[in-house]
Amino acid sequence: MSTPPPLSQDQLKKLALLEPSLRLCVKSANLDRAKDITYKIQLILRPTGHETRLLHSKNWLFETAMEANNLSFAKLGFEGIIKKANEGTRLSLEATSLLAICYLREKNLEKAAPLIIKAISNIGNIKSEERRKQFHRRLIERLEEESILVGLRDENGATLDIATVDQEAVALIMSKNEDQILIEMGKAIPKSSIDILKTVRTTYQLNLPKPDIKLLPPPLTEDAKLELGKRASSALKRVAWRALCSPDSEVYKAWSQGLSVVYDKKYIAGAIVTSFTSFSISATMIAASAAALAIKFGAEVFCETFAPSGLMIDRTKK
């Protein structure tokens, strides 16, 4: 791509409002809003040839599609960015990594593996060891979270019962602290998740230059229930956060105001059951642990602490 002229003050002013709004769409999985904002960004950037910055925005758009579980749209988008972006650039690396996550969500390890390998190769282009370490950590932890999430999905599982989930959540709240709840969550991680975790970690390490192996965080193991629980909680926030923390939802409005009706009417358990069911997650203890953590933290702390984080960095902050 040829070098475009510097962005005008008018362009920068408009982008300063639009780009942060687009990034927020990833957390809320608001694909319609993301499409609208991306179209407005395109009208600003395309006439002056700022295609690279536009592609960065489109990465946010397609990550939003992925979080909204519109994997077909997301995959087509990331594939298009990979074709347009220069090989070895951060833009290409992020699109490749996110495309790998799309296939991992589909349990398609055959297609995810070569993309993970390609991403690892591109990370090697980052000259700073600290920045390579940062991206390796972000990517491997995200891949591990997705491995747990996809292993929890059971298309043939029994439907979660709100009353049972609420009852188990109350029992956890009354008898266990935060770490103990996370341990219970770790114990409930199925073997399918563990198996995918091992496959992904092995694929990653076997294709990593030996000097960079030290840059990876310690592997998750079946025996480390607390760490498994923490990573499972981090993975599930991509589902639970949207159910509980969307500012437009009645649950959040009541919960953030401290109204006891949220607990009396089992709203939190109900919101989690509904969202988990949409992802085909049917493990009662997983749902109960998530509900217990939400109730223990409260609306403000939970929604801030457990907000989903994206894989990409914000390049617009100077």
Short mmCIF file of N, CA and C in Angstrom, two decimals, residues 12-144:
data_model
loop_
_atom_site.label_atom_id
_atom_site.label_comp_id
_atom_site.label_asym_id
_atom_site.label_seq_id
_atom_site.Cartn_x
_atom_site.Cartn_y
_atom_site.Cartn_z
N LEU A 12 -9.10 13.27 12.29
CA LEU A 12 -8.67 12.81 13.61
C LEU A 12 -9.76 13.05 14.66
N LYS A 13 -10.44 14.17 14.56
CA LYS A 13 -11.49 14.50 15.52
C LYS A 13 -12.64 13.50 15.43
N LYS A 14 -13.02 13.16 14.22
CA LYS A 14 -14.11 12.19 14.02
C LYS A 14 -13.70 10.79 14.46
N LEU A 15 -12.47 10.40 14.11
CA LEU A 15 -11.98 9.06 14.48
C LEU A 15 -11.82 8.91 15.98
N ALA A 16 -11.50 10.00 16.67
CA ALA A 16 -11.34 9.96 18.12
C ALA A 16 -12.63 9.58 18.83
N LEU A 17 -13.75 9.78 18.17
CA LEU A 17 -15.04 9.38 18.72
C LEU A 17 -15.47 7.99 18.23
N LEU A 18 -15.22 7.75 16.95
CA LEU A 18 -15.72 6.52 16.33
C LEU A 18 -14.91 5.28 16.72
N GLU A 19 -13.59 5.37 16.71
CA GLU A 19 -12.77 4.18 16.95
C GLU A 19 -12.95 3.60 18.36
N PRO A 20 -12.96 4.42 19.41
CA PRO A 20 -13.21 3.84 20.74
C PRO A 20 -14.60 3.21 20.85
N SER A 21 -15.58 3.80 20.18
CA SER A 21 -16.94 3.24 20.18
C SER A 21 -16.96 1.88 19.49
N LEU A 22 -16.16 1.75 18.43
CA LEU A 22 -16.09 0.47 17.72
C LEU A 22 -15.45 -0.59 18.61
N ARG A 23 -14.39 -0.23 19.32
CA ARG A 23 -13.73 -1.20 20.19
C ARG A 23 -14.68 -1.71 21.28
N LEU A 24 -15.53 -0.83 21.78
CA LEU A 24 -16.49 -1.22 22.82
C LEU A 24 -17.50 -2.24 22.30
N CYS A 25 -17.72 -2.26 21.00
CA CYS A 25 -18.67 -3.21 20.42
C CYS A 25 -18.21 -4.65 20.60
N VAL A 26 -16.89 -4.86 20.72
CA VAL A 26 -16.38 -6.21 20.93
C VAL A 26 -16.89 -6.76 22.25
N LYS A 27 -16.83 -5.95 23.31
CA LYS A 27 -17.29 -6.41 24.63
C LYS A 27 -18.78 -6.74 24.62
N SER A 28 -19.55 -5.88 23.98
CA SER A 28 -21.00 -6.06 24.00
C SER A 28 -21.50 -6.98 22.89
N ALA A 29 -20.60 -7.35 21.97
CA ALA A 29 -20.95 -8.19 20.81
C ALA A 29 -22.08 -7.56 20.00
N ASN A 30 -22.08 -6.22 19.92
CA ASN A 30 -23.12 -5.49 19.21
C ASN A 30 -22.71 -5.34 17.75
N LEU A 31 -23.05 -6.35 16.96
CA LEU A 31 -22.58 -6.39 15.58
C LEU A 31 -23.24 -5.33 14.71
N ASP A 32 -24.51 -5.08 14.89
CA ASP A 32 -25.19 -4.06 14.09
C ASP A 32 -24.55 -2.69 14.31
N ARG A 33 -24.27 -2.35 15.56
CA ARG A 33 -23.64 -1.07 15.85
C ARG A 33 -22.23 -1.03 15.28
N ALA A 34 -21.51 -2.15 15.38
CA ALA A 34 -20.14 -2.22 14.84
C ALA A 34 -20.14 -1.99 13.33
N LYS A 35 -21.10 -2.57 12.63
CA LYS A 35 -21.19 -2.38 11.18
C LYS A 35 -21.45 -0.91 10.85
N ASP A 36 -22.33 -0.29 11.60
CA ASP A 36 -22.66 1.11 11.36
C ASP A 36 -21.45 2.02 11.58
N ILE A 37 -20.73 1.78 12.68
CA ILE A 37 -19.56 2.61 12.99
C ILE A 37 -18.45 2.38 11.95
N THR A 38 -18.24 1.13 11.57
CA THR A 38 -17.20 0.83 10.58
C THR A 38 -17.49 1.50 9.24
N TYR A 39 -18.76 1.54 8.87
CA TYR A 39 -19.14 2.22 7.62
C TYR A 39 -18.79 3.70 7.70
N LYS A 40 -19.04 4.33 8.85
CA LYS A 40 -18.72 5.75 9.02
C LYS A 40 -17.20 5.98 8.99
N ILE A 41 -16.45 5.05 9.58
CA ILE A 41 -14.99 5.15 9.55
C ILE A 41 -14.48 5.00 8.12
N GLN A 42 -15.11 4.10 7.38
CA GLN A 42 -14.70 3.89 5.99
C GLN A 42 -14.92 5.15 5.16
N LEU A 43 -16.02 5.85 5.40
CA LEU A 43 -16.30 7.10 4.67
C LEU A 43 -15.24 8.16 4.96
N ILE A 44 -14.63 8.09 6.14
CA ILE A 44 -13.60 9.07 6.52
C ILE A 44 -12.24 8.69 5.93
N LEU A 45 -11.89 7.40 5.98
CA LEU A 45 -10.53 6.98 5.64
C LEU A 45 -10.31 6.62 4.17
N ARG A 46 -11.33 6.06 3.53
CA ARG A 46 -11.11 5.57 2.17
C ARG A 46 -10.81 6.67 1.16
N PRO A 47 -11.49 7.82 1.21
CA PRO A 47 -11.19 8.86 0.20
C PRO A 47 -9.74 9.33 0.20
N THR A 48 -9.06 9.26 1.34
CA THR A 48 -7.66 9.71 1.39
C THR A 48 -6.68 8.54 1.38
N GLY A 49 -7.20 7.33 1.14
CA GLY A 49 -6.31 6.18 0.96
C GLY A 49 -5.72 5.61 2.23
N HIS A 50 -6.34 5.85 3.38
CA HIS A 50 -5.82 5.31 4.65
C HIS A 50 -6.36 3.89 4.87
N GLU A 51 -5.98 2.99 3.95
CA GLU A 51 -6.53 1.64 3.94
C GLU A 51 -6.04 0.80 5.14
N THR A 52 -4.79 1.00 5.55
CA THR A 52 -4.27 0.20 6.66
C THR A 52 -5.04 0.50 7.94
N ARG A 53 -5.28 1.78 8.22
CA ARG A 53 -6.03 2.12 9.42
C ARG A 53 -7.47 1.62 9.31
N LEU A 54 -8.02 1.64 8.12
CA LEU A 54 -9.37 1.12 7.90
C LEU A 54 -9.41 -0.39 8.17
N LEU A 55 -8.38 -1.10 7.73
CA LEU A 55 -8.32 -2.55 7.98
C LEU A 55 -8.21 -2.85 9.47
N HIS A 56 -7.51 -1.99 10.22
CA HIS A 56 -7.46 -2.17 11.67
C HIS A 56 -8.87 -2.09 12.25
N SER A 57 -9.64 -1.12 11.78
CA SER A 57 -11.02 -0.99 12.25
C SER A 57 -11.84 -2.22 11.86
N LYS A 58 -11.60 -2.73 10.67
CA LYS A 58 -12.36 -3.90 10.24
C LYS A 58 -12.01 -5.14 11.06
N ASN A 59 -10.77 -5.20 11.55
CA ASN A 59 -10.43 -6.28 12.48
C ASN A 59 -11.33 -6.21 13.72
N TRP A 60 -11.58 -4.99 14.22
CA TRP A 60 -12.50 -4.84 15.37
C TRP A 60 -13.91 -5.28 14.98
N LEU A 61 -14.33 -4.92 13.78
CA LEU A 61 -15.66 -5.31 13.31
C LEU A 61 -15.80 -6.83 13.29
N PHE A 62 -14.81 -7.51 12.72
CA PHE A 62 -14.92 -8.96 12.58
C PHE A 62 -14.71 -9.68 13.92
N GLU A 63 -13.94 -9.06 14.83
CA GLU A 63 -13.85 -9.65 16.17
C GLU A 63 -15.20 -9.52 16.88
N THR A 64 -15.90 -8.42 16.65
CA THR A 64 -17.25 -8.27 17.20
C THR A 64 -18.17 -9.36 16.65
N ALA A 65 -18.06 -9.64 15.35
CA ALA A 65 -18.86 -10.71 14.74
C ALA A 65 -18.55 -12.05 15.37
N MET A 66 -17.27 -12.29 15.64
CA MET A 66 -16.87 -13.54 16.28
C MET A 66 -17.49 -13.65 17.67
N GLU A 67 -17.47 -12.55 18.44
CA GLU A 67 -18.05 -12.58 19.78
C GLU A 67 -19.57 -12.70 19.73
N ALA A 68 -20.17 -12.23 18.64
CA ALA A 68 -21.61 -12.38 18.47
C ALA A 68 -21.97 -13.75 17.92
N ASN A 69 -20.96 -14.60 17.77
CA ASN A 69 -21.12 -15.98 17.30
C ASN A 69 -21.53 -16.05 15.82
N ASN A 70 -21.27 -14.98 15.07
CA ASN A 70 -21.48 -15.00 13.63
C ASN A 70 -20.14 -15.36 12.99
N LEU A 71 -19.79 -16.63 13.10
CA LEU A 71 -18.46 -17.07 12.70
C LEU A 71 -18.24 -17.03 11.19
N SER A 72 -19.29 -17.26 10.42
CA SER A 72 -19.14 -17.23 8.96
C SER A 72 -18.71 -15.84 8.49
N PHE A 73 -19.39 -14.80 8.99
CA PHE A 73 -19.05 -13.42 8.64
C PHE A 73 -17.65 -13.08 9.14
N ALA A 74 -17.33 -13.50 10.36
CA ALA A 74 -16.02 -13.20 10.93
C ALA A 74 -14.90 -13.85 10.12
N LYS A 75 -15.07 -15.11 9.77
CA LYS A 75 -14.02 -15.82 9.02
C LYS A 75 -13.77 -15.19 7.65
N LEU A 76 -14.85 -14.86 6.95
CA LEU A 76 -14.69 -14.22 5.64
C LEU A 76 -13.95 -12.89 5.78
N GLY A 77 -14.28 -12.15 6.84
CA GLY A 77 -13.64 -10.87 7.06
C GLY A 77 -12.16 -11.00 7.36
N PHE A 78 -11.80 -11.89 8.26
CA PHE A 78 -10.39 -12.06 8.61
C PHE A 78 -9.59 -12.59 7.42
N GLU A 79 -10.19 -13.48 6.64
CA GLU A 79 -9.51 -13.99 5.44
C GLU A 79 -9.23 -12.85 4.46
N GLY A 80 -10.20 -11.94 4.32
CA GLY A 80 -10.00 -10.80 3.43
C GLY A 80 -8.89 -9.88 3.90
N ILE A 81 -8.82 -9.65 5.22
CA ILE A 81 -7.76 -8.79 5.78
C ILE A 81 -6.40 -9.43 5.58
N ILE A 82 -6.30 -10.73 5.79
CA ILE A 82 -5.03 -11.43 5.62
C ILE A 82 -4.53 -11.29 4.18
N LYS A 83 -5.46 -11.34 3.22
CA LYS A 83 -5.07 -11.20 1.81
C LYS A 83 -4.58 -9.79 1.50
N LYS A 84 -5.18 -8.79 2.13
CA LYS A 84 -4.84 -7.40 1.83
C LYS A 84 -3.65 -6.89 2.62
N ALA A 85 -3.47 -7.40 3.83
CA ALA A 85 -2.40 -6.89 4.70
C ALA A 85 -1.04 -7.40 4.27
N ASN A 86 -0.02 -6.64 4.52
CA ASN A 86 1.34 -7.08 4.24
C ASN A 86 1.73 -8.22 5.17
N GLU A 87 2.34 -9.24 4.60
CA GLU A 87 2.76 -10.41 5.38
C GLU A 87 3.73 -9.99 6.48
N GLY A 88 3.51 -10.51 7.66
CA GLY A 88 4.42 -10.25 8.77
C GLY A 88 4.10 -9.01 9.57
N THR A 89 3.08 -8.25 9.17
CA THR A 89 2.72 -7.05 9.92
C THR A 89 1.83 -7.41 11.12
N ARG A 90 1.71 -6.47 12.06
CA ARG A 90 0.86 -6.68 13.22
C ARG A 90 -0.60 -6.88 12.80
N LEU A 91 -1.02 -6.17 11.76
CA LEU A 91 -2.37 -6.31 11.24
C LEU A 91 -2.63 -7.74 10.77
N SER A 92 -1.70 -8.28 10.00
CA SER A 92 -1.81 -9.66 9.51
C SER A 92 -1.78 -10.65 10.67
N LEU A 93 -0.91 -10.41 11.64
CA LEU A 93 -0.78 -11.28 12.80
C LEU A 93 -2.09 -11.36 13.58
N GLU A 94 -2.71 -10.21 13.81
CA GLU A 94 -3.95 -10.19 14.59
C GLU A 94 -5.08 -10.88 13.84
N ALA A 95 -5.19 -10.62 12.54
CA ALA A 95 -6.24 -11.26 11.75
C ALA A 95 -6.05 -12.77 11.71
N THR A 96 -4.81 -13.20 11.56
CA THR A 96 -4.50 -14.64 11.54
C THR A 96 -4.84 -15.29 12.88
N SER A 97 -4.47 -14.64 13.98
CA SER A 97 -4.75 -15.17 15.31
C SER A 97 -6.25 -15.29 15.56
N LEU A 98 -6.99 -14.25 15.16
CA LEU A 98 -8.43 -14.25 15.38
C LEU A 98 -9.13 -15.28 14.49
N LEU A 99 -8.62 -15.47 13.29
CA LEU A 99 -9.19 -16.50 12.40
C LEU A 99 -8.96 -17.88 13.02
N ALA A 100 -7.79 -18.10 13.62
CA ALA A 100 -7.52 -19.37 14.30
C ALA A 100 -8.53 -19.60 15.42
N ILE A 101 -8.86 -18.53 16.16
CA ILE A 101 -9.83 -18.65 17.25
C ILE A 101 -11.21 -19.01 16.70
N CYS A 102 -11.58 -18.45 15.55
CA CYS A 102 -12.86 -18.80 14.92
C CYS A 102 -12.95 -20.30 14.68
N TYR A 103 -11.89 -20.86 14.10
CA TYR A 103 -11.91 -22.30 13.82
C TYR A 103 -11.86 -23.12 15.10
N LEU A 104 -11.15 -22.62 16.11
CA LEU A 104 -11.10 -23.32 17.38
C LEU A 104 -12.49 -23.37 18.00
N ARG A 105 -13.25 -22.29 17.87
CA ARG A 105 -14.62 -22.27 18.40
C ARG A 105 -15.50 -23.29 17.70
N GLU A 106 -15.15 -23.63 16.48
CA GLU A 106 -15.91 -24.64 15.74
C GLU A 106 -15.37 -26.06 15.99
N LYS A 107 -14.39 -26.18 16.89
CA LYS A 107 -13.71 -27.45 17.16
C LYS A 107 -13.01 -27.99 15.93
N ASN A 108 -12.66 -27.09 15.02
CA ASN A 108 -11.96 -27.48 13.80
C ASN A 108 -10.47 -27.26 14.01
N LEU A 109 -9.84 -28.18 14.75
CA LEU A 109 -8.42 -28.06 15.07
C LEU A 109 -7.55 -28.22 13.83
N GLU A 110 -8.07 -28.95 12.84
CA GLU A 110 -7.31 -29.17 11.61
C GLU A 110 -7.03 -27.85 10.89
N LYS A 111 -8.02 -26.95 10.89
CA LYS A 111 -7.82 -25.65 10.24
C LYS A 111 -7.23 -24.62 11.19
N ALA A 112 -7.47 -24.78 12.48
CA ALA A 112 -6.93 -23.83 13.45
C ALA A 112 -5.41 -23.97 13.57
N ALA A 113 -4.91 -25.21 13.55
CA ALA A 113 -3.49 -25.47 13.81
C ALA A 113 -2.55 -24.72 12.86
N PRO A 114 -2.74 -24.80 11.53
CA PRO A 114 -1.80 -24.06 10.64
C PRO A 114 -1.87 -22.55 10.83
N LEU A 115 -3.02 -22.05 11.23
CA LEU A 115 -3.13 -20.61 11.48
C LEU A 115 -2.38 -20.22 12.75
N ILE A 116 -2.45 -21.09 13.77
CA ILE A 116 -1.68 -20.85 14.99
C ILE A 116 -0.19 -20.85 14.67
N ILE A 117 0.23 -21.80 13.84
CA ILE A 117 1.64 -21.90 13.45
C ILE A 117 2.08 -20.65 12.68
N LYS A 118 1.20 -20.17 11.78
CA LYS A 118 1.52 -18.96 11.01
C LYS A 118 1.61 -17.75 11.94
N ALA A 119 0.71 -17.69 12.93
CA ALA A 119 0.74 -16.58 13.88
C ALA A 119 2.04 -16.60 14.68
N ILE A 120 2.45 -17.78 15.11
CA ILE A 120 3.71 -17.91 15.87
C ILE A 120 4.89 -17.40 15.04
N SER A 121 4.88 -17.76 13.75
CA SER A 121 5.95 -17.31 12.86
C SER A 121 5.97 -15.78 12.76
N ASN A 122 4.77 -15.19 12.68
CA ASN A 122 4.68 -13.72 12.58
C ASN A 122 5.09 -13.03 13.86
N ILE A 123 4.82 -13.66 15.00
CA ILE A 123 5.25 -13.08 16.27
C ILE A 123 6.78 -12.97 16.30
N GLY A 124 7.43 -13.92 15.63
CA GLY A 124 8.89 -13.89 15.56
C GLY A 124 9.44 -12.65 14.88
N ASN A 125 8.57 -11.94 14.12
CA ASN A 125 9.01 -10.71 13.46
C ASN A 125 9.07 -9.52 14.42
N ILE A 126 8.50 -9.69 15.60
CA ILE A 126 8.54 -8.61 16.60
C ILE A 126 9.94 -8.61 17.22
N LYS A 127 10.68 -7.56 17.04
CA LYS A 127 12.08 -7.54 17.45
C LYS A 127 12.25 -7.43 18.96
N SER A 128 11.39 -6.70 19.62
CA SER A 128 11.50 -6.54 21.07
C SER A 128 11.09 -7.81 21.78
N GLU A 129 11.97 -8.36 22.62
CA GLU A 129 11.64 -9.57 23.36
C GLU A 129 10.45 -9.34 24.29
N GLU A 130 10.38 -8.16 24.89
CA GLU A 130 9.28 -7.87 25.81
C GLU A 130 7.95 -7.85 25.06
N ARG A 131 7.93 -7.27 23.87
CA ARG A 131 6.69 -7.23 23.09
C ARG A 131 6.34 -8.61 22.55
N ARG A 132 7.34 -9.43 22.19
CA ARG A 132 7.05 -10.81 21.78
C ARG A 132 6.43 -11.58 22.95
N LYS A 133 7.01 -11.39 24.12
CA LYS A 133 6.49 -12.05 25.31
C LYS A 133 5.05 -11.64 25.56
N GLN A 134 4.78 -10.35 25.42
CA GLN A 134 3.43 -9.84 25.64
C GLN A 134 2.44 -10.48 24.68
N PHE A 135 2.81 -10.55 23.39
CA PHE A 135 1.85 -11.11 22.44
C PHE A 135 1.72 -12.62 22.61
N HIS A 136 2.84 -13.31 22.86
CA HIS A 136 2.75 -14.75 23.12
C HIS A 136 1.79 -15.03 24.28
N ARG A 137 1.93 -14.26 25.36
CA ARG A 137 1.07 -14.46 26.53
C ARG A 137 -0.39 -14.21 26.18
N ARG A 138 -0.64 -13.10 25.49
CA ARG A 138 -2.02 -12.77 25.12
C ARG A 138 -2.62 -13.85 24.24
N LEU A 139 -1.83 -14.35 23.28
CA LEU A 139 -2.37 -15.33 22.33
C LEU A 139 -2.55 -16.69 22.98
N ILE A 140 -1.54 -17.19 23.69
CA ILE A 140 -1.66 -18.54 24.26
C ILE A 140 -2.75 -18.57 25.33
N GLU A 141 -2.85 -17.52 26.13
CA GLU A 141 -3.90 -17.50 27.15
C GLU A 141 -5.28 -17.43 26.50
N ARG A 142 -5.40 -16.67 25.42
CA ARG A 142 -6.69 -16.60 24.72
C ARG A 142 -7.03 -17.95 24.10
N LEU A 143 -6.04 -18.60 23.49
CA LEU A 143 -6.27 -19.93 22.90
C LEU A 143 -6.67 -20.94 23.98
N GLU A 144 -6.06 -20.83 25.15
CA GLU A 144 -6.41 -21.75 26.24
C GLU A 144 -7.83 -21.47 26.74
#
